[in-house]
Tab-separated table of C-alpha atoms and ligand atoms in Angstrom:
chain	number	residue	atom	x	y	z
A	1	MET	CA	9.793	-42.432	18.597
A	2	LYS	CA	6.180	-41.427	18.670
A	3	LYS	CA	7.017	-38.519	16.419
A	4	ASN	CA	8.662	-40.839	13.892
A	5	ILE	CA	5.665	-43.135	13.770
A	6	LYS	CA	3.395	-40.176	13.225
A	7	ARG	CA	5.673	-38.945	10.517
A	8	ARG	CA	5.559	-42.272	8.660
A	9	ASP	CA	1.795	-42.243	8.872
A	10	PHE	CA	1.795	-38.758	7.470
A	11	LEU	CA	4.077	-39.761	4.599
A	12	LYS	CA	1.840	-42.665	3.720
A	13	LYS	CA	-1.146	-40.385	3.623
A	14	ALA	CA	0.720	-37.752	1.663
A	15	ALA	CA	1.901	-40.305	-0.862
A	16	VAL	CA	-1.525	-41.241	-2.192
A	17	GLY	CA	-0.926	-41.583	-5.900
A	18	GLY	CA	2.804	-41.874	-5.275
A	19	ALA	CA	3.079	-45.008	-3.197
A	20	ALA	CA	6.774	-45.478	-3.958
A	21	ILE	CA	7.688	-42.793	-1.429
A	22	ALA	CA	6.011	-44.525	1.470
A	23	ALA	CA	7.249	-47.958	0.412
A	24	THR	CA	10.920	-47.074	0.158
A	25	SER	CA	11.352	-44.315	2.711
A	26	THR	CA	11.683	-45.595	6.255
A	27	LEU	CA	14.072	-42.830	7.305
A	28	ALA	CA	12.667	-39.340	7.507
A	29	ALA	CA	15.596	-37.371	6.168
A	30	PRO	CA	15.488	-38.171	2.426
A	31	ALA	CA	11.816	-37.220	2.240
A	32	ILE	CA	12.184	-33.739	3.697
A	33	ALA	CA	12.312	-32.085	0.276
A	34	ALA	CA	8.908	-33.556	-0.488
A	35	ASP	CA	7.284	-32.305	2.722
A	36	ARG	CA	3.842	-30.889	2.312
A	37	VAL	CA	3.301	-27.465	3.851
A	38	ASP	CA	-0.251	-26.657	4.919
A	39	ILE	CA	-1.029	-22.959	4.591
A	40	SER	CA	-4.267	-21.331	5.557
A	41	ILE	CA	-4.555	-17.743	4.288
A	42	VAL	CA	-7.242	-15.399	5.598
A	43	ALA	CA	-7.948	-12.180	3.746
A	44	THR	CA	-9.693	-8.933	4.545
A	45	TRP	CA	-11.311	-8.882	1.079
A	46	GLY	CA	-14.458	-10.405	-0.340
A	47	ARG	CA	-14.040	-13.458	-2.557
A	48	ASP	CA	-13.153	-12.538	-6.126
A	49	PHE	CA	-13.271	-8.809	-5.372
A	50	PRO	CA	-11.314	-7.413	-8.349
A	51	GLY	CA	-7.799	-6.266	-7.571
A	52	LEU	CA	-7.597	-6.746	-3.818
A	53	GLY	CA	-9.329	-10.138	-3.647
A	54	THR	CA	-8.267	-11.537	-7.001
A	55	GLY	CA	-4.718	-10.336	-6.316
A	56	ALA	CA	-4.639	-12.108	-2.964
A	57	GLN	CA	-6.039	-15.256	-4.617
A	58	ARG	CA	-3.426	-14.987	-7.388
A	59	PHE	CA	-0.768	-14.793	-4.677
A	60	ALA	CA	-2.189	-17.964	-3.094
A	61	ASP	CA	-2.182	-19.730	-6.471
A	62	ARG	CA	1.430	-18.666	-7.049
A	63	LEU	CA	2.455	-20.284	-3.764
A	64	THR	CA	0.981	-23.556	-5.026
A	65	ALA	CA	2.575	-23.217	-8.466
A	66	LEU	CA	6.085	-22.260	-7.329
A	67	SER	CA	6.131	-25.053	-4.746
A	68	GLU	CA	4.945	-27.483	-7.452
A	69	GLY	CA	1.995	-28.338	-5.249
A	70	ARG	CA	3.914	-29.080	-2.070
A	71	PHE	CA	2.198	-26.098	-0.479
A	72	ASN	CA	-1.343	-27.090	0.331
A	73	VAL	CA	-2.882	-23.611	0.282
A	74	GLN	CA	-6.382	-22.902	1.501
A	75	TYR	CA	-7.526	-19.359	0.847
A	76	PHE	CA	-10.338	-17.833	2.861
A	77	ALA	CA	-11.934	-14.542	1.842
A	78	ALA	CA	-13.407	-12.233	4.499
A	79	ASN	CA	-16.017	-14.026	6.658
A	80	GLU	CA	-15.256	-17.458	5.198
A	81	ARG	CA	-13.102	-18.389	8.201
A	82	VAL	CA	-12.923	-15.192	10.265
A	83	GLY	CA	-14.241	-11.666	9.871
A	84	ALA	CA	-12.021	-9.252	7.914
A	85	PHE	CA	-10.720	-7.425	10.964
A	86	ASP	CA	-10.132	-10.684	12.883
A	87	SER	CA	-7.429	-11.726	10.408
A	88	PHE	CA	-4.662	-10.261	12.547
A	89	ASP	CA	-5.423	-12.349	15.651
A	90	GLU	CA	-6.090	-15.391	13.503
A	91	VAL	CA	-2.506	-15.316	12.199
A	92	ALA	CA	-0.766	-13.897	15.268
A	93	SER	CA	-2.252	-16.776	17.280
A	94	GLY	CA	-1.140	-19.339	14.713
A	95	ASN	CA	-4.659	-20.551	13.882
A	96	SER	CA	-3.892	-19.578	10.294
A	97	GLN	CA	-0.449	-19.141	8.787
A	98	MET	CA	-0.906	-15.999	6.698
A	99	TYR	CA	-3.185	-13.048	6.094
A	100	HIS	CA	-3.583	-10.774	3.121
A	101	ALA	CA	-4.640	-7.365	4.355
A	102	ALA	CA	-3.987	-3.660	4.564
A	103	ASP	CA	-1.871	-3.301	7.693
A	104	TYR	CA	-3.387	0.093	8.562
A	105	TYR	CA	-6.420	-1.821	9.796
A	106	TRP	CA	-4.283	-2.618	12.871
A	107	LYS	CA	-3.392	0.992	13.767
A	108	GLY	CA	-5.457	0.693	16.975
A	109	ARG	CA	-2.882	-1.832	18.212
A	110	HIS	CA	0.021	0.414	17.253
A	111	PRO	CA	-0.029	3.504	15.003
A	112	GLY	CA	3.144	2.262	13.301
A	113	TRP	CA	1.040	-0.234	11.317
A	114	ALA	CA	-0.490	2.611	9.309
A	115	TYR	CA	2.846	3.444	7.699
A	116	PHE	CA	3.002	0.008	6.133
A	117	THR	CA	-0.122	0.577	4.062
A	118	ALA	CA	-0.380	4.311	3.455
A	119	VAL	CA	-0.497	7.489	5.510
A	120	PRO	CA	-1.742	11.025	4.775
A	121	PHE	CA	0.711	12.969	2.622
A	122	GLY	CA	2.565	9.683	2.345
A	123	LEU	CA	4.448	7.757	-0.297
A	124	THR	CA	3.426	6.651	-3.783
A	125	TYR	CA	3.882	3.096	-5.079
A	126	THR	CA	7.402	3.666	-6.388
A	127	GLU	CA	8.349	5.642	-3.284
A	128	ILE	CA	7.101	3.137	-0.721
A	129	ASN	CA	8.848	0.314	-2.567
A	130	ALA	CA	12.115	2.296	-2.359
A	131	TRP	CA	11.615	3.034	1.348
A	132	ILE	CA	10.684	-0.523	2.274
A	133	ARG	CA	13.474	-2.154	0.265
A	134	PHE	CA	16.394	0.263	0.466
A	135	GLN	CA	15.770	3.000	3.026
A	136	GLY	CA	15.084	1.067	6.199
A	137	GLY	CA	11.333	0.525	5.918
A	138	GLN	CA	11.343	-3.278	5.984
A	139	GLU	CA	13.592	-3.356	9.060
A	140	LEU	CA	11.144	-1.156	10.980
A	141	TRP	CA	8.179	-3.150	9.729
A	142	ASP	CA	9.950	-6.314	10.938
A	143	GLU	CA	10.592	-4.771	14.343
A	144	LEU	CA	6.928	-3.811	14.726
A	145	ALA	CA	5.589	-7.115	13.401
A	146	ASP	CA	7.944	-9.113	15.601
A	147	ASP	CA	6.218	-7.716	18.695
A	148	TYR	CA	3.076	-9.540	17.518
A	149	GLY	CA	4.801	-12.716	16.320
A	150	LEU	CA	4.451	-11.727	12.662
A	151	LYS	CA	6.707	-11.247	9.644
A	152	ASN	CA	5.228	-9.292	6.766
A	153	PHE	CA	6.004	-8.858	3.080
A	154	MET	CA	4.812	-6.320	0.517
A	155	CYS	CA	2.103	-8.043	-1.530
A	156	GLY	CA	0.196	-5.637	-3.762
A	157	ASN	CA	-0.587	-1.977	-4.184
A	158	THR	CA	-3.547	0.057	-5.405
A	159	GLY	CA	-1.578	3.180	-6.342
A	160	VAL	CA	-2.894	6.657	-5.587
A	161	GLN	CA	-6.450	6.396	-4.328
A	162	MET	CA	-9.298	8.770	-5.036
A	163	GLY	CA	-10.369	11.314	-2.415
A	164	GLY	CA	-13.779	9.742	-1.984
A	165	TRP	CA	-17.498	9.992	-2.597
A	166	PHE	CA	-19.499	12.903	-1.192
A	167	ASN	CA	-23.110	13.988	-1.488
A	168	LYS	CA	-22.080	17.650	-1.351
A	169	GLU	CA	-19.209	19.768	-2.638
A	170	ILE	CA	-16.096	20.123	-0.514
A	171	ASN	CA	-15.048	23.723	-1.078
A	172	SER	CA	-13.234	24.359	2.191
A	173	ALA	CA	-11.896	22.460	5.176
A	174	GLY	CA	-15.053	23.476	7.026
A	175	ASP	CA	-17.070	21.180	4.752
A	176	PHE	CA	-15.492	18.198	6.501
A	177	SER	CA	-16.973	19.347	9.796
A	178	GLY	CA	-19.660	16.979	11.019
A	179	LEU	CA	-19.081	14.630	8.105
A	180	LYS	CA	-19.444	10.936	8.912
A	181	MET	CA	-17.027	9.308	6.509
A	182	ARG	CA	-15.595	5.845	6.084
A	183	MET	CA	-11.855	6.355	6.163
A	184	PRO	CA	-9.460	3.895	7.834
A	185	GLY	CA	-5.870	4.487	8.915
A	186	LEU	CA	-4.346	7.778	9.980
A	187	GLY	CA	-6.429	9.489	7.294
A	188	GLY	CA	-9.396	8.926	9.575
A	189	ASP	CA	-7.554	10.667	12.415
A	190	VAL	CA	-6.882	13.628	10.120
A	191	LEU	CA	-10.568	13.750	9.251
A	192	ALA	CA	-11.356	13.863	12.972
A	193	LYS	CA	-8.968	16.817	13.434
A	194	MET	CA	-11.033	18.660	10.822
A	195	GLY	CA	-14.222	18.013	12.754
A	196	GLY	CA	-15.369	14.945	10.850
A	197	SER	CA	-16.342	11.543	12.250
A	198	PRO	CA	-14.211	8.784	10.731
A	199	VAL	CA	-15.646	5.298	10.504
A	200	SER	CA	-13.624	2.189	9.728
A	201	LEU	CA	-15.621	-0.442	7.855
A	202	PRO	CA	-14.518	-3.458	5.824
A	203	GLY	CA	-15.220	-3.057	2.104
A	204	GLY	CA	-18.201	-5.369	2.228
A	205	GLN	CA	-20.136	-3.100	4.605
A	206	ILE	CA	-19.588	0.309	3.035
A	207	TYR	CA	-22.355	0.396	0.438
A	208	GLU	CA	-25.184	-0.442	2.844
A	209	ASN	CA	-23.992	2.213	5.299
A	210	LEU	CA	-23.746	4.855	2.584
A	211	VAL	CA	-27.152	4.086	1.112
A	212	SER	CA	-28.842	4.013	4.541
A	213	GLY	CA	-27.270	7.342	5.506
A	214	ALA	CA	-25.351	5.836	8.420
A	215	ILE	CA	-22.342	7.492	6.801
A	216	ASP	CA	-22.373	10.648	4.653
A	217	ALA	CA	-19.311	9.913	2.587
A	218	THR	CA	-16.771	7.222	1.906
A	219	GLU	CA	-13.493	6.518	0.320
A	220	TRP	CA	-12.618	3.071	-1.006
A	221	VAL	CA	-9.952	2.721	-3.656
A	222	GLY	CA	-10.229	4.175	-7.148
A	223	PRO	CA	-12.484	4.136	-10.221
A	224	TRP	CA	-12.098	0.436	-11.128
A	225	ASN	CA	-13.036	-0.773	-7.617
A	226	ASP	CA	-15.432	2.038	-6.740
A	227	GLU	CA	-17.516	1.482	-9.875
A	228	ILE	CA	-18.149	-2.124	-8.782
A	229	MET	CA	-19.264	-0.874	-5.357
A	230	LYS	CA	-21.908	1.402	-6.959
A	231	PHE	CA	-21.254	4.269	-4.560
A	232	TYR	CA	-22.534	6.610	-7.280
A	233	GLU	CA	-26.054	5.497	-6.355
A	234	ALA	CA	-25.735	7.439	-3.078
A	235	ALA	CA	-23.084	10.101	-3.709
A	236	LYS	CA	-22.354	11.929	-6.952
A	237	TYR	CA	-19.289	14.010	-6.149
A	238	TYR	CA	-16.080	12.068	-6.699
A	239	TYR	CA	-13.019	13.911	-5.435
A	240	TRP	CA	-9.346	13.542	-6.330
A	241	PRO	CA	-6.583	13.096	-5.355
A	242	GLY	CA	-6.880	11.187	-2.068
A	243	PHE	CA	-4.556	12.718	0.508
A	244	HIS	CA	-5.031	9.749	2.809
A	245	GLU	CA	-3.809	6.860	0.637
A	246	PRO	CA	-1.312	7.827	-2.027
A	247	GLY	CA	-0.031	4.314	-2.667
A	248	SER	CA	-1.729	1.738	-0.489
A	249	MET	CA	0.498	-1.257	-0.015
A	250	LEU	CA	-1.075	-4.591	0.875
A	251	ALA	CA	0.679	-7.068	3.107
A	252	ALA	CA	1.228	-10.802	3.252
A	253	GLY	CA	1.440	-11.214	7.025
A	254	CYS	CA	2.958	-14.492	8.206
A	255	ASN	CA	2.991	-16.149	11.600
A	256	LYS	CA	6.689	-15.729	12.258
A	257	SER	CA	7.390	-18.892	14.237
A	258	TRP	CA	5.656	-20.908	11.501
A	259	LEU	CA	7.526	-19.068	8.724
A	260	THR	CA	10.932	-19.533	10.294
A	261	SER	CA	10.254	-23.241	10.828
A	262	LEU	CA	10.156	-23.676	7.039
A	263	SER	CA	13.177	-24.390	4.852
A	264	LYS	CA	15.007	-21.427	3.349
A	265	THR	CA	13.698	-22.505	-0.044
A	266	ASP	CA	10.102	-22.425	1.139
A	267	GLN	CA	10.578	-19.055	2.821
A	268	THR	CA	12.007	-17.736	-0.442
A	269	ILE	CA	9.029	-19.063	-2.402
A	270	ILE	CA	6.713	-17.122	-0.089
A	271	GLU	CA	8.695	-13.898	-0.325
A	272	ALA	CA	9.096	-14.182	-4.102
A	273	SER	CA	5.372	-14.846	-4.568
A	274	ALA	CA	4.563	-11.749	-2.531
A	275	THR	CA	7.072	-9.620	-4.440
A	276	ALA	CA	5.561	-10.694	-7.761
A	277	GLU	CA	2.049	-9.802	-6.570
A	278	ASN	CA	3.236	-6.424	-5.334
A	279	GLU	CA	4.054	-5.527	-8.939
A	280	ILE	CA	1.262	-7.333	-10.775
A	281	MET	CA	-1.581	-5.868	-8.719
A	282	MET	CA	-0.318	-2.344	-9.316
A	283	SER	CA	-0.159	-2.991	-13.052
A	284	GLU	CA	-3.784	-4.107	-13.082
A	285	TYR	CA	-5.018	-1.040	-11.189
A	286	ASN	CA	-3.122	1.267	-13.531
A	287	ALA	CA	-4.468	-0.547	-16.574
A	288	LYS	CA	-8.127	-0.457	-15.506
A	289	ASN	CA	-8.708	2.787	-13.600
A	290	GLY	CA	-8.827	5.162	-16.564
A	291	ALA	CA	-11.572	3.381	-18.489
A	292	ALA	CA	-13.614	2.889	-15.321
A	293	LEU	CA	-13.432	6.597	-14.533
A	294	ALA	CA	-14.651	7.451	-18.037
A	295	ARG	CA	-17.630	5.079	-17.580
A	296	LEU	CA	-18.489	6.569	-14.184
A	297	ILE	CA	-18.657	10.046	-15.663
A	298	LYS	CA	-20.412	9.114	-18.923
A	299	ASP	CA	-22.773	6.342	-17.792
A	300	GLN	CA	-23.467	7.242	-14.156
A	301	GLY	CA	-23.336	11.040	-14.214
A	302	VAL	CA	-20.601	11.181	-11.612
A	303	LYS	CA	-19.206	14.669	-11.016
A	304	LEU	CA	-15.418	14.592	-10.885
A	305	LYS	CA	-13.938	17.237	-8.579
A	306	GLU	CA	-10.432	18.179	-7.535
A	307	PHE	CA	-9.637	19.182	-3.943
A	308	SER	CA	-8.470	22.807	-3.969
A	309	ASP	CA	-5.051	23.964	-2.807
A	310	ASP	CA	-6.727	25.545	0.233
A	311	VAL	CA	-8.402	22.283	1.188
A	312	TYR	CA	-5.123	20.442	0.730
A	313	ASP	CA	-3.261	22.981	2.869
A	314	SER	CA	-5.817	22.553	5.651
A	315	ILE	CA	-5.483	18.782	5.435
A	316	LYS	CA	-1.704	19.189	5.685
A	317	GLU	CA	-2.091	21.164	8.925
A	318	ALA	CA	-4.421	18.544	10.377
A	319	SER	CA	-1.960	15.820	9.318
A	320	ASP	CA	0.848	17.558	11.193
A	321	GLU	CA	-1.255	17.433	14.373
A	322	VAL	CA	-1.878	13.727	13.902
A	323	TYR	CA	1.809	13.057	13.292
A	324	ALA	CA	2.780	14.908	16.462
A	325	GLU	CA	0.565	12.480	18.386
A	326	VAL	CA	1.957	9.455	16.574
A	327	LYS	CA	5.536	10.468	17.393
A	328	ALA	CA	4.603	10.855	21.060
A	329	HIS	CA	3.059	7.354	21.161
A	330	SER	CA	6.286	5.380	21.580
A	331	ASP	CA	9.929	5.185	20.643
A	332	LEU	CA	9.161	2.782	17.803
A	333	ALA	CA	6.384	4.994	16.412
A	334	ALA	CA	8.752	7.961	16.479
A	335	ARG	CA	11.469	6.018	14.685
A	336	ILE	CA	9.046	4.748	12.025
A	337	HIS	CA	7.782	8.282	11.451
A	338	SER	CA	11.282	9.717	11.312
A	339	SER	CA	12.425	7.126	8.756
A	340	PHE	CA	9.264	7.692	6.690
A	341	GLU	CA	9.742	11.460	6.818
A	342	ALA	CA	13.352	11.262	5.640
A	343	ALA	CA	12.356	8.927	2.803
A	344	ARG	CA	9.495	11.205	1.764
A	345	LYS	CA	11.806	14.206	1.539
A	346	ASP	CA	14.494	12.379	-0.386
A	347	LEU	CA	12.144	10.514	-2.723
A	348	GLY	CA	9.897	13.531	-3.194
A	349	SER	CA	12.798	15.707	-4.341
A	350	TRP	CA	13.998	13.077	-6.776
A	351	GLY	CA	10.431	12.426	-7.932
A	352	ASN	CA	10.000	16.077	-8.861
A	353	LEU	CA	12.785	15.664	-11.396
A	354	SER	CA	12.025	12.096	-12.458
A	355	ASP	CA	8.429	10.785	-12.606
A	356	GLY	CA	6.818	14.100	-11.718
A	357	GLY	CA	8.989	16.238	-13.942
A	358	TYR	CA	8.819	13.929	-16.913
A	359	LEU	CA	5.040	13.325	-16.750
A	360	LYS	CA	4.402	17.039	-16.487
A	361	GLN	CA	6.442	17.818	-19.597
A	362	ARG	CA	5.382	14.817	-21.648
A	363	ASN	CA	1.684	15.292	-21.007
A	364	ARG	CA	1.910	19.045	-21.564
A	365	ALA	CA	3.674	18.632	-24.896
A	366	LEU	CA	1.304	15.885	-26.072
A	367	GLY	CA	-1.812	17.511	-24.632
A	368	VAL	CA	-2.648	14.377	-22.585
B	1	LIG	CA1	-8.960	3.318	0.700
């Protein structure tokens, strides 16, 4: 009875500007379709940060639009409600309902999380989408997330990231030795195997650490985002391609008990909004990276460098060591790795003939 009284009070409050609902609805059932859903979203990105932040905000706006305003969405950028790396506990505990983040930030809790953003020698955007949707990836992600009371959806991607910003040339694997570099995820573990010192910092703290010399090098995303961060003021060598994040997928992480308490329609709105953002964010990165790279080289004197085959081969060896440790961590970690590895082989072979093969021939013939 108490619950019903509370509910009527709630309906009256919710019906400001629509008094007819409160006046005519004494039974709860007919009003269920009009229920307001309060959603607090915490993100690991700064407010309005292009791509990552604006994409997360666009996702939040889409939730409001598709629910025709029934979803009362409050979006909090990093540090507006909790610190970037506190987003996980904030949602797992139910204080907030969703986070928008890169799940590899949680690899200290379980290394399996890294696979659901990007891992060294990992999957590209089209490949990770195929693995998650049709080769068992989502099921494993669900199994991992369930242990923390979460349910996660793909919600954005940056594509292949750049190798990072260095204040010296990287001519051999030995040049990573002693290097203090911002690199999250399993890429950081690979860096450590090569004698470097990986540091995990939220985006908002990288520039000050690079300029002060607290770190020697950093990776972030790609030309469009890195230009905004002004890393070129402290490091001139800009290496490609990034072995550590070949298609970084962002996640909409939901408190699972909250999510499953919603109607099927509302759950579908959330999943569909995330799916749309997964595609739109990637389109924006692809559209804006090329021009930004040209500006970095022309206007800022950035020196573009490609990692050599030898460097890449050394990184591959270090990656194998890291993966051996991941597989030994737990049964779930081993199964995630095994599924990822099978997908990489299958998708890589097909990619050689499809995207890879076609781009190679088209760009050769056209001189692109
Ligand atoms: Ca990155």
